[in-house]
CSV table of C-alpha atoms in Angstrom, one decimal:
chain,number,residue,atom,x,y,z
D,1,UNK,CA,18.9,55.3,48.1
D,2,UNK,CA,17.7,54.2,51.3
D,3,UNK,CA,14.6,55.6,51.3
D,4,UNK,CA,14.4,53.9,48.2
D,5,UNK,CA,14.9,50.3,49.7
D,6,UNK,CA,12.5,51.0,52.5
D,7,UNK,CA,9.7,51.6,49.7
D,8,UNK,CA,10.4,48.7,47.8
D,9,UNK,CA,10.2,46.6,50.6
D,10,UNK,CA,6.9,48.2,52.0
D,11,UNK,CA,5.8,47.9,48.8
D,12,UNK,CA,6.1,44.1,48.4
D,13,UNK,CA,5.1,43.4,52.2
D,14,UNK,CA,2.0,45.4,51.0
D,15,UNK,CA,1.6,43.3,48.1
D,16,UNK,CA,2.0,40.4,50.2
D,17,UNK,CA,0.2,41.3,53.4
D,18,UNK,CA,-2.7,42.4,50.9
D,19,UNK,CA,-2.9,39.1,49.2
D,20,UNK,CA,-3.1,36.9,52.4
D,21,UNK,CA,-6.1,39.6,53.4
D,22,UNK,CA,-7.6,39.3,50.2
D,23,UNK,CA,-7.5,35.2,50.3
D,24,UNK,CA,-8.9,35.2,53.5
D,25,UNK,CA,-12.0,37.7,52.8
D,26,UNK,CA,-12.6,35.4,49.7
D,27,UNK,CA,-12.4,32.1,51.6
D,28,UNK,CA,-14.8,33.5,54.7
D,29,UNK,CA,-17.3,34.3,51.6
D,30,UNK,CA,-17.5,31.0,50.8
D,31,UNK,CA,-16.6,31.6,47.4
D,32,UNK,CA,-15.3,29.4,45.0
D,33,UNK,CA,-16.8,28.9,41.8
D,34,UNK,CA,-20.1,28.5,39.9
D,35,UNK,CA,-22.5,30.8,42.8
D,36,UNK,CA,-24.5,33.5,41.0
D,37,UNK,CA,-23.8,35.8,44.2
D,38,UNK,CA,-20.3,35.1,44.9
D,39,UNK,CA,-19.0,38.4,43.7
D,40,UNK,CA,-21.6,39.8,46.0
D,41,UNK,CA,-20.2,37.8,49.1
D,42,UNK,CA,-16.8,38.8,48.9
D,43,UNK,CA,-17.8,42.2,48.3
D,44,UNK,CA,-19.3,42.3,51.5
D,45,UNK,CA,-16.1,41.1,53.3
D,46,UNK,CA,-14.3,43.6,55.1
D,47,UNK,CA,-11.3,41.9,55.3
D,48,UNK,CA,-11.2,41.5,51.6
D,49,UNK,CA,-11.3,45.3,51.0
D,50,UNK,CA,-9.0,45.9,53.9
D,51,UNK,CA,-6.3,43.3,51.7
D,52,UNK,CA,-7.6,45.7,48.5
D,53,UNK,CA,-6.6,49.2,50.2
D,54,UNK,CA,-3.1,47.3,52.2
D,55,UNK,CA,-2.5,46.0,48.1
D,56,UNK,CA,-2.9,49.7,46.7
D,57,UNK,CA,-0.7,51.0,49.8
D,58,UNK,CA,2.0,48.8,48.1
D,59,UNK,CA,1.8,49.8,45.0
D,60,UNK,CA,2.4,52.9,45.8
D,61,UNK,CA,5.5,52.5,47.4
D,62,UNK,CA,6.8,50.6,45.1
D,63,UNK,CA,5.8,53.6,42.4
D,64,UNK,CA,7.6,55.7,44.8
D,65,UNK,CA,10.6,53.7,44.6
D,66,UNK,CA,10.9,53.5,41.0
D,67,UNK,CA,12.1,57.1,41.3
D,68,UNK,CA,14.7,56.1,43.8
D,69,UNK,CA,16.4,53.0,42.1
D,70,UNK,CA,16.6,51.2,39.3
D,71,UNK,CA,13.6,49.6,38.0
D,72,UNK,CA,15.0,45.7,37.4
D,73,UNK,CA,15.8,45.9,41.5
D,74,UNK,CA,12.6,47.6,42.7
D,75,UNK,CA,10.9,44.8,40.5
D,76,UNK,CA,12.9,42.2,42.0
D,77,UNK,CA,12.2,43.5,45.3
D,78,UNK,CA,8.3,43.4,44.0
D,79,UNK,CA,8.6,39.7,42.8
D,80,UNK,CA,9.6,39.0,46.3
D,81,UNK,CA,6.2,39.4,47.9
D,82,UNK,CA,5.5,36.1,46.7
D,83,UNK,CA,7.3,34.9,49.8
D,84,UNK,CA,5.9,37.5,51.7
D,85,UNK,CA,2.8,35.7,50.7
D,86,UNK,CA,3.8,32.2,51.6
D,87,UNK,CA,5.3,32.9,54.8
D,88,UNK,CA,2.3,34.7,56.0
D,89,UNK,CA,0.4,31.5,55.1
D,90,UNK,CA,2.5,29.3,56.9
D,91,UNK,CA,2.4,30.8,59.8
D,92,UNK,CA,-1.7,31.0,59.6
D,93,UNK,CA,-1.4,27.5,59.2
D,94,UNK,CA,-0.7,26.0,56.0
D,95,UNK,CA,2.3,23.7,54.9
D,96,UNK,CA,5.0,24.8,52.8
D,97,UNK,CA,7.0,21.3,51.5
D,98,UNK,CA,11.1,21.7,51.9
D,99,UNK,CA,11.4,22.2,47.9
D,100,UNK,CA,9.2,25.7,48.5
D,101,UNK,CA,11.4,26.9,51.0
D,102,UNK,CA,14.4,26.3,49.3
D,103,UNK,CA,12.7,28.2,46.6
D,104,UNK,CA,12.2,31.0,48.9
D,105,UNK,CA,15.8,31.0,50.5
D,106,UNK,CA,17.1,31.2,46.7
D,107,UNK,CA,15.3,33.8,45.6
D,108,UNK,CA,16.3,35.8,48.9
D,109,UNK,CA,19.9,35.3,48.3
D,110,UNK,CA,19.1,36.7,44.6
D,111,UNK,CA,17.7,39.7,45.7
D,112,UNK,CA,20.5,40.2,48.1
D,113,UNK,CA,22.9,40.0,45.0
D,114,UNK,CA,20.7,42.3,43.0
D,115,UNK,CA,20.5,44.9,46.1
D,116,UNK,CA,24.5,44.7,46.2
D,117,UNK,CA,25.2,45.2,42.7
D,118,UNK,CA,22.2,48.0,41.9
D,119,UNK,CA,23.2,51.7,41.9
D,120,UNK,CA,20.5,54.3,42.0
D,121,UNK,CA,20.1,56.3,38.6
D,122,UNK,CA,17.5,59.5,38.0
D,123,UNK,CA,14.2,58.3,35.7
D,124,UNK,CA,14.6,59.6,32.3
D,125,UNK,CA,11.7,60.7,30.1
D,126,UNK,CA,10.5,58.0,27.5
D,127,UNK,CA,11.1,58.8,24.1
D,128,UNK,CA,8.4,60.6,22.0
D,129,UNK,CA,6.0,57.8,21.0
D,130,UNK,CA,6.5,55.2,23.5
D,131,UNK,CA,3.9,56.5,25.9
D,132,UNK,CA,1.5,55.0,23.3
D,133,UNK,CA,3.3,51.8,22.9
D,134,UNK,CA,2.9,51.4,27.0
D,135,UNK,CA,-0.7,52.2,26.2
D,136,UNK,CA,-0.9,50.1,23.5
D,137,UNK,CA,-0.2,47.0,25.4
D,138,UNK,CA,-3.6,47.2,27.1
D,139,UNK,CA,-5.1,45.4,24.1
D,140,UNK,CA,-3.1,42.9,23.7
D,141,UNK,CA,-3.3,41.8,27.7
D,142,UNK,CA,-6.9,42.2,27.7
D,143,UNK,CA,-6.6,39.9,24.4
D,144,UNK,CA,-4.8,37.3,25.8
D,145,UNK,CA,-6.8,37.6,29.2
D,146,UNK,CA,-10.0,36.7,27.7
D,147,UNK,CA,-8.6,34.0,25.1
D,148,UNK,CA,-6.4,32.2,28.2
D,149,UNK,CA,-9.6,32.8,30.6
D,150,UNK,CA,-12.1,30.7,27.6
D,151,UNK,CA,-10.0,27.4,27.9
D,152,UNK,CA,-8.7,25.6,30.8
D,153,UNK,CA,-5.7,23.7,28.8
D,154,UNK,CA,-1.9,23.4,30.0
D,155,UNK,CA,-1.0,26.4,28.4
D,156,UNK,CA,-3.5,28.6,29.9
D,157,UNK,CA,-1.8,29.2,33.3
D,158,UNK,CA,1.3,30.5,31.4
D,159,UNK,CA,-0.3,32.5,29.3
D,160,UNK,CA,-2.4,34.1,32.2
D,161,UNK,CA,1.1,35.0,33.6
D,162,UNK,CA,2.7,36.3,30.3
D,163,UNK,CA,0.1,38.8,30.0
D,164,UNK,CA,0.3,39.8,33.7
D,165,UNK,CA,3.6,40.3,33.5
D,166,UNK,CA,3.0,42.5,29.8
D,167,UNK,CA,1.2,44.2,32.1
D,168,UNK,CA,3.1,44.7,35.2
D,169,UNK,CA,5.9,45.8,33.2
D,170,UNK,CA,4.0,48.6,31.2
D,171,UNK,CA,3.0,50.3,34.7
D,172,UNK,CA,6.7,49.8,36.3
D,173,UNK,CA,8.3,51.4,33.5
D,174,UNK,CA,5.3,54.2,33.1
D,175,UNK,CA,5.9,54.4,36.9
D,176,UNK,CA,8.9,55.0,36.5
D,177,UNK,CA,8.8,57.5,33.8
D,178,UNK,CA,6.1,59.8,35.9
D,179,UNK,CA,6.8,63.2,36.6
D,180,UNK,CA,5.4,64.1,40.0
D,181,UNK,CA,4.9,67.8,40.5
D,182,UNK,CA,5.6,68.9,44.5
D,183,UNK,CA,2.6,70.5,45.4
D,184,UNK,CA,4.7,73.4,47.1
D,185,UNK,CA,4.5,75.0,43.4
């Protein structure tokens, strides 16, 4: 179970970590909208890809976790690398008002409570036919990605995050429902 934790938490400093890197390698492109080359620019920042391969590094902890403790905690734990994020941040040099560090200190003490009251349980199979379903949901995010993308109303933003989450839930739980062979046969 405690090698469980220590995933979880690399996994969402990785997240974290990865996001700063990947904010910074955009900024020092210069890119922010509208440029023809912009894509281009970022891609050749290597502090960008460096926040790319420290984001994938996470993710796979936290895949490796999933098979170590309950998926609603290693998801908390995940969720939590938003204030990995915004401490980072603040200590590069940007201003976090009171409000957002209350915010943060809440949402610690939650994932305290969540930590205390998880137990560890083995990954079960999914039943026959809900493979597809997880696959299934691919559609409907790329769906809603492109429709939410089209429009810049007030519902946009939380409809960009409804279908992030559809998706981040479809690969915890296939995640979690892997079967990973040891390579010792």
């Amino acid at each position: 179970m405690i090698l469980g934790y220590l995933l979880a938490v690399c996994g969402a400093l990785g997240s974290g970590i990865g996001s700063v890197l990947e904010s910074i390698g955009v900024r020092r492109s210069g890119a922010f909208g509208g440029g023809t080359d912009e894509l281009g620019r970022v891609a050749r920042q290597p502090l960008y890809w460096c926040g790319i391969l420290v984001d994938i590094a996470g993710f796979v902890c936290a895949a490796a976790a999933l098979h170590h403790l309950p998926l609603f905690l290693v998801q908390s734990v995940m969720a939590f690398s938003v204030g990995v994020t915004a401490t980072i941040s603040v200590l590069l040099g940007s201003h976090l008002h009171r409000w957002g560090w209350t915010s943060l200190g809440v949402a610690a003490a939650g994932l305290v409570l969540v930590g205390i009251s998880a137990e560890p349980g083995a990954a079960r199979p999914l039943p026959p036919g809900w493979h597809w379903f997880l696959l299934g949901l691919v559609a409907p995010g790329l769906v809603i990605a492109y429709g939410a993308s089209r429009t810049d109303r007030w519902w946009t933003a939380p409809t960009l995050a409804f279908g992030a989450g559809m998706g981040f839930a479809a690969v915890a739980v296939s995640a979690r429902t892997l079967h990973v062979h040891s390579l010792g046969g």
